[in-house]
């Protein structure tokens, strides 16, 4: 799908065959041919005497797309996001290609999936799709592994929609990273036989996914590949910018900040802040926080992140104001010494000046203070 590309292989000795094993990245990238069965144990690592690989047609070359796409996904995560393989521990990346379900009565395997430790790719039905080994799909599937080892977003409801969306987002980033000359916001377009892709991040409605929270095409049953459209469109607007009116009737204008900054913000949200049951409101709150961390309060990135969420119907436009607010872990203690944790929930802040009411102070974002004598204390945060 991507023309002629350099790949890394392995030759155990001379004159042995070259094998589709890349031992130069992390603990390795190994690509298997399932030989049109659904039997992982029978799968083989392709090997040949010369190191020029071309099986002559797009179907057979799916093995090479998967190998190269996995290498590029590994490089994108390491170089751009400082994340080593799917688990950030460099663990081996295994791909199983030509995985065919005829044995189970499903000949048209129009799917690819991550099962918790490896990728599997079907060959498509030959009518709507060729093999599912495009660059963006490989990035999508491996990102499911990244998500499992970071936020671990539960694969249902809004957390499931976010999980799916992060896979579409970073799948698109992999395509842009490795093949900038032939990038599109469509997911799976390279392998389409009928002109239809799977999804479009720049126009989710085209594939009956919502571009507005609770808007048209929002699925009340919360199918994860549908409601992912909201964060997908957020990411597209954040990268490229745009103006319009959303399904809630709100007019919006978003200045694009480019894919590098947008990806850094989305990844910090995924890897530092979001957790198993995070929802769209959390995605907004913590992507804004991630942008503050990376680019500073009131930066253009913070403004665009906020306004892009407003554009997709999650929260208000950026408010040009600084707001100080916090909550204590408790309002009273019955014994001394008494630790109280203060968690700030400020907006647009970058520095903190606390006075705990007993003479103690702190400049931490969310400090803990120990009270050592009985009394009422008024705490202030500037
Ligand atoms: N290809 C699909 C995906 O990665 C498989 C699934 O439905 N989980 O989302
Ligand atoms: Zn997925």
Coordinates of C-alpha atoms and ligand atoms in Angstrom, one line a residue:
X1 CA 0.0 0.0 0.0
X2 CA 3.0 2.3 0.5
X3 CA 5.2 1.6 -2.5
X4 CA 8.8 0.6 -2.1
X5 CA 10.2 1.0 1.5
X6 CA 13.2 -0.1 3.5
X7 CA 12.5 -2.8 6.0
X8 CA 14.8 -4.5 8.5
X9 CA 15.2 -8.3 8.4
X10 CA 17.4 -10.9 10.1
X11 CA 19.7 -13.5 8.8
X12 CA 20.8 -16.0 11.4
X13 CA 24.0 -16.9 9.6
X14 CA 25.5 -17.0 6.1
X15 CA 24.2 -18.4 3.8
X16 CA 20.9 -18.8 5.7
X17 CA 17.7 -17.2 4.6
X18 CA 16.6 -13.7 5.5
X19 CA 13.6 -13.7 7.9
X20 CA 10.9 -11.1 8.6
X21 CA 12.4 -10.4 12.0
X22 CA 13.5 -6.9 12.9
X23 CA 15.8 -7.3 15.9
X24 CA 16.9 -3.7 15.8
X25 CA 13.8 -2.2 17.4
X26 CA 13.0 -2.9 21.1
X27 CA 12.9 -6.6 21.8
X28 CA 12.0 -7.2 18.1
X29 CA 9.3 -7.0 15.5
X30 CA 8.3 -10.4 14.1
X31 CA 5.8 -10.9 11.3
X32 CA 4.0 -14.2 10.7
X33 CA 2.1 -15.7 7.8
X34 CA -1.0 -17.6 9.0
X35 CA -1.2 -19.2 5.5
X36 CA -4.9 -18.5 5.4
X37 CA -5.7 -20.5 8.5
X38 CA -6.8 -19.3 11.9
X39 CA -4.1 -21.3 13.6
X40 CA -1.5 -19.2 15.4
X41 CA 0.7 -22.2 16.1
X42 CA 1.0 -23.2 12.5
X43 CA 2.0 -19.6 11.4
X44 CA 5.4 -19.2 9.9
X45 CA 7.9 -16.4 9.7
X46 CA 8.5 -15.8 6.0
X47 CA 12.1 -16.4 4.9
X48 CA 13.9 -16.2 1.6
X49 CA 17.4 -16.3 0.1
X50 CA 17.5 -12.7 -1.1
X51 CA 16.8 -9.6 0.9
X52 CA 14.5 -8.0 -1.8
X53 CA 10.9 -8.6 -0.8
X54 CA 8.1 -8.4 -3.2
X55 CA 5.4 -11.1 -3.6
X56 CA 4.1 -9.4 -6.7
X57 CA 0.5 -8.4 -5.7
X58 CA -1.2 -6.3 -3.1
X59 CA -2.8 -9.3 -1.3
X60 CA 0.4 -11.2 -0.8
X61 CA 2.4 -8.1 0.0
X62 CA 0.1 -7.6 3.0
X63 CA 2.8 -9.3 5.0
X64 CA 5.3 -6.6 4.1
X65 CA 2.9 -3.8 4.8
X66 CA 2.4 -5.2 8.3
X67 CA 6.1 -5.6 8.9
X68 CA 6.9 -2.1 7.7
X69 CA 3.8 -0.5 9.4
X70 CA 4.8 -2.1 12.7
X71 CA 8.3 -0.7 12.4
X72 CA 7.0 2.7 11.6
X73 CA 4.5 2.6 14.5
X74 CA 7.4 1.6 16.8
X75 CA 9.5 4.5 15.5
X76 CA 6.6 7.0 15.8
X77 CA 5.9 6.1 19.5
X78 CA 9.6 6.1 20.4
X79 CA 10.7 9.2 18.5
X80 CA 7.7 11.4 18.9
X81 CA 6.1 10.3 22.1
X82 CA 9.1 8.7 24.0
X83 CA 7.1 5.4 24.5
X84 CA 8.9 2.2 23.8
X85 CA 6.7 -0.5 22.1
X86 CA 3.1 -0.9 23.3
X87 CA 4.0 -1.4 27.0
X88 CA 6.8 1.2 27.2
X89 CA 9.1 -1.7 28.1
X90 CA 10.2 -2.5 24.5
X91 CA 8.3 -5.8 24.4
X92 CA 8.3 -7.7 21.1
X93 CA 5.7 -6.7 18.5
X94 CA 4.1 -9.7 16.8
X95 CA 1.9 -9.6 13.7
X96 CA -0.2 -12.4 12.2
X97 CA -1.2 -11.8 8.6
X98 CA -3.4 -13.8 6.3
X99 CA -5.5 -14.9 9.3
X100 CA -8.5 -16.5 7.6
X101 CA -11.6 -17.6 9.4
X102 CA -12.9 -20.1 6.8
X103 CA -12.5 -22.8 9.4
X104 CA -15.1 -21.0 11.5
X105 CA -17.5 -20.3 8.6
X106 CA -16.5 -16.7 8.2
X107 CA -14.6 -16.4 4.9
X108 CA -14.8 -12.6 4.7
X109 CA -12.4 -11.4 7.4
X110 CA -12.8 -7.7 7.1
X111 CA -11.1 -7.0 10.4
X112 CA -7.9 -6.6 12.2
X113 CA -7.5 -6.7 16.0
X114 CA -5.2 -6.5 19.0
X115 CA -5.8 -9.3 21.5
X116 CA -3.7 -8.1 24.4
X117 CA -0.4 -9.3 23.1
X118 CA -0.3 -9.4 19.3
X119 CA -1.9 -8.1 16.1
X120 CA -4.0 -10.2 13.7
X121 CA -4.9 -9.1 10.2
X122 CA -7.7 -10.6 8.0
X123 CA -7.4 -10.4 4.2
X124 CA -10.6 -8.5 3.7
X125 CA -13.6 -9.8 1.6
X126 CA -12.0 -8.9 -1.7
X127 CA -15.1 -6.9 -2.7
X128 CA -15.0 -3.9 -0.3
X129 CA -11.6 -4.3 1.2
X130 CA -8.2 -5.8 0.5
X131 CA -6.1 -7.1 3.4
X132 CA -6.4 -5.0 6.5
X133 CA -2.7 -4.1 6.8
X134 CA -2.7 -0.4 6.0
X135 CA -0.3 1.9 7.9
X136 CA -3.2 3.6 9.8
X137 CA -4.8 0.3 10.8
X138 CA -1.5 -1.0 12.1
X139 CA -1.1 2.1 14.1
X140 CA -4.7 1.8 15.3
X141 CA -4.3 -1.8 16.5
X142 CA -0.9 -1.3 18.3
X143 CA -2.4 1.8 20.0
X144 CA -5.0 -0.5 21.6
X145 CA -1.9 -2.1 23.3
X146 CA -0.6 1.3 24.3
X147 CA -4.0 2.3 25.8
X148 CA -4.1 -1.0 27.7
X149 CA -0.7 -0.1 29.3
X150 CA -1.5 3.5 30.0
X151 CA -5.1 4.8 30.7
X152 CA -6.5 1.3 30.3
X153 CA -9.8 2.8 29.2
X154 CA -12.6 0.3 29.6
X155 CA -13.8 -0.9 26.1
X156 CA -17.5 0.2 26.5
X157 CA -19.5 3.4 27.0
X158 CA -17.7 6.7 26.8
X159 CA -14.4 5.3 27.9
X160 CA -14.7 2.8 25.1
X161 CA -15.4 5.5 22.6
X162 CA -12.2 7.4 23.8
X163 CA -10.2 4.1 23.6
X164 CA -11.3 3.7 20.0
X165 CA -10.7 7.4 19.2
X166 CA -7.1 7.3 20.6
X167 CA -6.5 4.4 18.2
X168 CA -7.8 6.4 15.3
X169 CA -5.9 9.4 16.3
X170 CA -2.5 7.8 16.7
X171 CA -3.2 5.5 13.7
X172 CA -3.5 8.7 11.7
X173 CA -0.4 10.1 13.3
X174 CA 1.6 7.0 12.3
X175 CA 0.4 7.5 8.7
X176 CA 1.5 11.2 8.8
X177 CA 4.8 10.3 10.4
X178 CA 5.8 7.5 8.0
X179 CA 4.1 8.6 4.8
X180 CA 3.6 12.4 4.9
X181 CA 3.4 12.6 1.1
X182 CA 0.3 10.4 1.1
X183 CA -1.6 11.2 4.2
X184 CA -5.4 11.4 4.6
X185 CA -7.8 11.7 7.5
X186 CA -9.7 8.7 6.2
X187 CA -9.1 5.5 8.1
X188 CA -8.5 2.4 5.9
X189 CA -8.8 4.2 2.6
X190 CA -5.6 2.5 1.1
X191 CA -7.2 -0.9 1.2
X192 CA -10.7 0.1 -0.1
X193 CA -11.9 -1.6 -3.2
X194 CA -15.2 0.3 -3.5
X195 CA -14.1 3.8 -2.5
X196 CA -15.5 3.6 1.0
X197 CA -13.1 3.7 4.0
X198 CA -14.0 2.8 7.7
X199 CA -14.0 6.3 9.2
X200 CA -13.1 9.9 8.5
X201 CA -11.7 11.9 11.3
X202 CA -12.2 15.2 9.4
X203 CA -15.9 14.5 8.8
X204 CA -17.2 11.7 11.1
X205 CA -20.8 12.1 9.8
X206 CA -19.7 10.7 6.4
X207 CA -19.5 7.3 8.1
X208 CA -22.5 7.8 10.4
X209 CA -20.4 8.8 13.4
X210 CA -21.1 11.9 15.5
X211 CA -19.0 15.1 15.3
X212 CA -20.9 16.5 18.3
X213 CA -21.4 15.1 21.8
X214 CA -25.0 13.7 21.9
X215 CA -25.5 15.1 18.3
X216 CA -26.5 13.4 15.1
X217 CA -25.4 9.8 14.8
X218 CA -24.5 9.7 18.6
X219 CA -25.3 6.1 19.5
X220 CA -27.4 5.8 22.7
X221 CA -26.2 2.1 22.9
X222 CA -22.7 3.5 22.8
X223 CA -21.0 1.4 20.1
X224 CA -17.4 2.4 20.6
X225 CA -16.4 2.8 16.9
X226 CA -19.4 5.2 16.5
X227 CA -19.1 7.6 19.5
X228 CA -15.4 7.8 18.9
X229 CA -16.3 10.4 16.3
X230 CA -16.5 13.2 18.8
X231 CA -12.9 13.0 20.0
X232 CA -11.8 12.2 16.4
X233 CA -13.3 15.5 15.2
X234 CA -11.8 17.3 18.2
X235 CA -8.4 16.1 17.2
X236 CA -8.9 17.0 13.5
X237 CA -10.0 20.5 14.5
X238 CA -7.1 20.9 16.9
X239 CA -4.6 19.9 14.2
X240 CA -6.0 21.8 11.2
X241 CA -8.4 24.3 12.7
X242 CA -11.9 25.1 11.4
X243 CA -15.1 27.1 11.7
X244 CA -18.7 26.0 11.7
X245 CA -21.8 25.4 13.8
X246 CA -22.2 22.1 15.7
X247 CA -25.3 20.0 16.1
X248 CA -26.1 21.9 19.3
X249 CA -26.3 25.1 17.3
X250 CA -23.1 26.5 18.8
X251 CA -20.9 28.4 16.3
X252 CA -17.2 27.7 16.7
X253 CA -13.8 28.8 15.5
X254 CA -10.7 26.8 16.2
X255 CA -7.1 27.8 15.3
X256 CA -5.1 24.7 14.2
X257 CA -1.9 24.0 16.2
X258 CA -0.5 21.2 13.9
X259 CA -0.3 17.5 14.5
X260 CA 2.9 17.4 16.5
X261 CA 1.6 19.5 19.3
X262 CA -1.9 18.0 19.1
X263 CA -0.4 14.5 19.4
X264 CA 1.8 15.4 22.4
X265 CA -1.3 16.8 24.2
X266 CA -3.5 13.8 23.4
X267 CA -0.8 11.4 24.4
X268 CA -0.1 13.1 27.7
X269 CA -3.8 13.0 28.4
X270 CA -3.8 9.2 27.6
X271 CA -0.6 8.3 29.5
X272 CA -0.7 10.6 32.5
X273 CA -4.3 11.6 33.3
X274 CA -7.0 9.4 32.0
X275 CA -8.0 6.2 33.8
X276 CA -10.3 3.1 33.3
X277 CA -13.7 4.9 33.5
X278 CA -12.8 8.3 32.1
X279 CA -15.5 10.0 30.0
X280 CA -15.7 12.8 27.6
X281 CA -15.9 15.4 30.4
X282 CA -12.6 14.0 31.8
X283 CA -11.0 14.0 28.3
X284 CA -11.7 17.7 28.0
X285 CA -10.5 18.6 31.6
X286 CA -7.3 16.6 31.4
X287 CA -6.4 17.5 27.8
X288 CA -6.6 21.1 28.8
X289 CA -4.4 20.3 31.8
X290 CA -2.0 18.4 29.5
X291 CA -1.7 21.4 27.3
X292 CA -1.1 23.7 30.3
X293 CA 1.7 21.3 31.4
X294 CA 3.3 21.2 28.0
X295 CA 2.8 24.7 26.7
X296 CA 1.8 26.9 29.6
X297 CA -1.4 28.4 30.9
X298 CA -3.2 30.6 28.4
X299 CA -0.9 29.4 25.6
X300 CA -2.4 29.2 22.1
X301 CA -2.4 25.4 22.5
X302 CA -4.6 25.6 25.6
X303 CA -6.9 28.0 23.9
X304 CA -7.3 25.7 20.8
X305 CA -7.7 22.5 22.9
X306 CA -10.5 24.2 24.9
X307 CA -12.2 25.7 21.8
X308 CA -12.0 22.4 19.9
X309 CA -13.9 20.7 22.8
X310 CA -16.5 23.4 22.7
X311 CA -16.8 22.8 18.9
X312 CA -17.7 19.2 19.5
X313 CA -20.2 20.0 22.2
X314 CA -18.1 19.3 25.3
X315 CA -17.9 22.4 27.5
X316 CA -17.6 26.1 27.0
X317 CA -15.2 28.2 24.9
X318 CA -12.0 29.3 26.4
X319 CA -12.5 31.9 29.1
X320 CA -9.8 34.5 29.2
X321 CA -9.6 34.5 33.0
X322 CA -7.6 32.9 35.8
X323 CA -9.7 31.1 38.4
X324 CA -8.3 29.8 41.7
X325 CA -10.2 27.0 43.4
X326 CA -9.3 23.9 45.5
X327 CA -10.8 21.2 47.7
X328 CA -9.3 19.9 50.9
X329 CA -9.2 16.1 51.6
X330 CA -11.2 16.9 54.8
X331 CA -12.7 19.9 56.6
X332 CA -11.9 18.7 60.1
X333 CA -9.6 16.2 62.0
X334 CA -10.1 14.9 65.5
X335 CA -6.5 14.2 66.4
X336 CA -3.1 15.8 66.0
X337 CA -0.9 16.0 64.0
X338 CA -3.4 16.3 61.2
X339 CA -2.4 16.0 57.5
X340 CA -4.7 17.7 55.0
X341 CA -4.3 17.3 51.3
X342 CA -5.3 20.3 49.1
X343 CA -6.1 19.6 45.5
X344 CA -6.3 22.5 43.2
X345 CA -8.9 22.7 40.4
X346 CA -7.7 26.0 39.0
X347 CA -8.2 27.3 35.5
X348 CA -5.3 28.8 33.5
X349 CA -2.9 28.8 36.3
X350 CA 0.8 28.0 36.3
X351 CA 2.0 29.1 39.8
X352 CA 0.5 28.6 43.2
X353 CA 0.9 30.5 46.5
X354 CA -0.8 28.8 49.5
X355 CA -1.2 30.1 53.0
X356 CA -2.5 27.4 55.4
X357 CA -3.8 29.8 58.1
X358 CA -1.2 28.7 60.7
X359 CA 1.7 30.5 59.2
X360 CA 2.6 27.6 56.9
X361 CA 2.9 28.2 53.1
X362 CA 3.6 26.3 49.9
X363 CA 4.2 26.9 46.2
X364 CA 3.3 23.3 45.2
X365 CA 0.3 22.8 42.9
X366 CA -1.5 20.5 45.3
X367 CA 0.3 20.4 48.6
X368 CA -0.3 18.4 51.8
X369 CA -0.1 20.4 55.1
X370 CA 0.3 19.1 58.6
X371 CA -1.5 21.0 61.3
X372 CA 0.0 20.6 64.8
X373 CA -2.3 22.5 67.1
X374 CA -6.0 22.7 67.6
X375 CA -7.9 25.6 65.9
X376 CA -9.9 26.9 63.0
X377 CA -7.7 27.8 60.0
X378 CA -8.6 29.8 56.9
X379 CA -6.7 28.5 53.9
X380 CA -6.0 30.7 50.9
X381 CA -4.7 30.1 47.4
X382 CA -3.5 32.8 45.1
Ligands
LIG1 N1 -10.6 -3.7 14.3 C1 -11.4 -3.5 15.5 C2 -10.7 -2.4 16.3 O1 -9.5 -2.4 16.5 C3 -11.6 -4.7 16.2 C4 -12.6 -4.4 17.3 O2 -13.8 -4.2 17.1 N2 -12.1 -4.3 18.5 O3 -11.4 -1.7 16.9
LIG2 ZN1 -10.0 -0.3 17.5

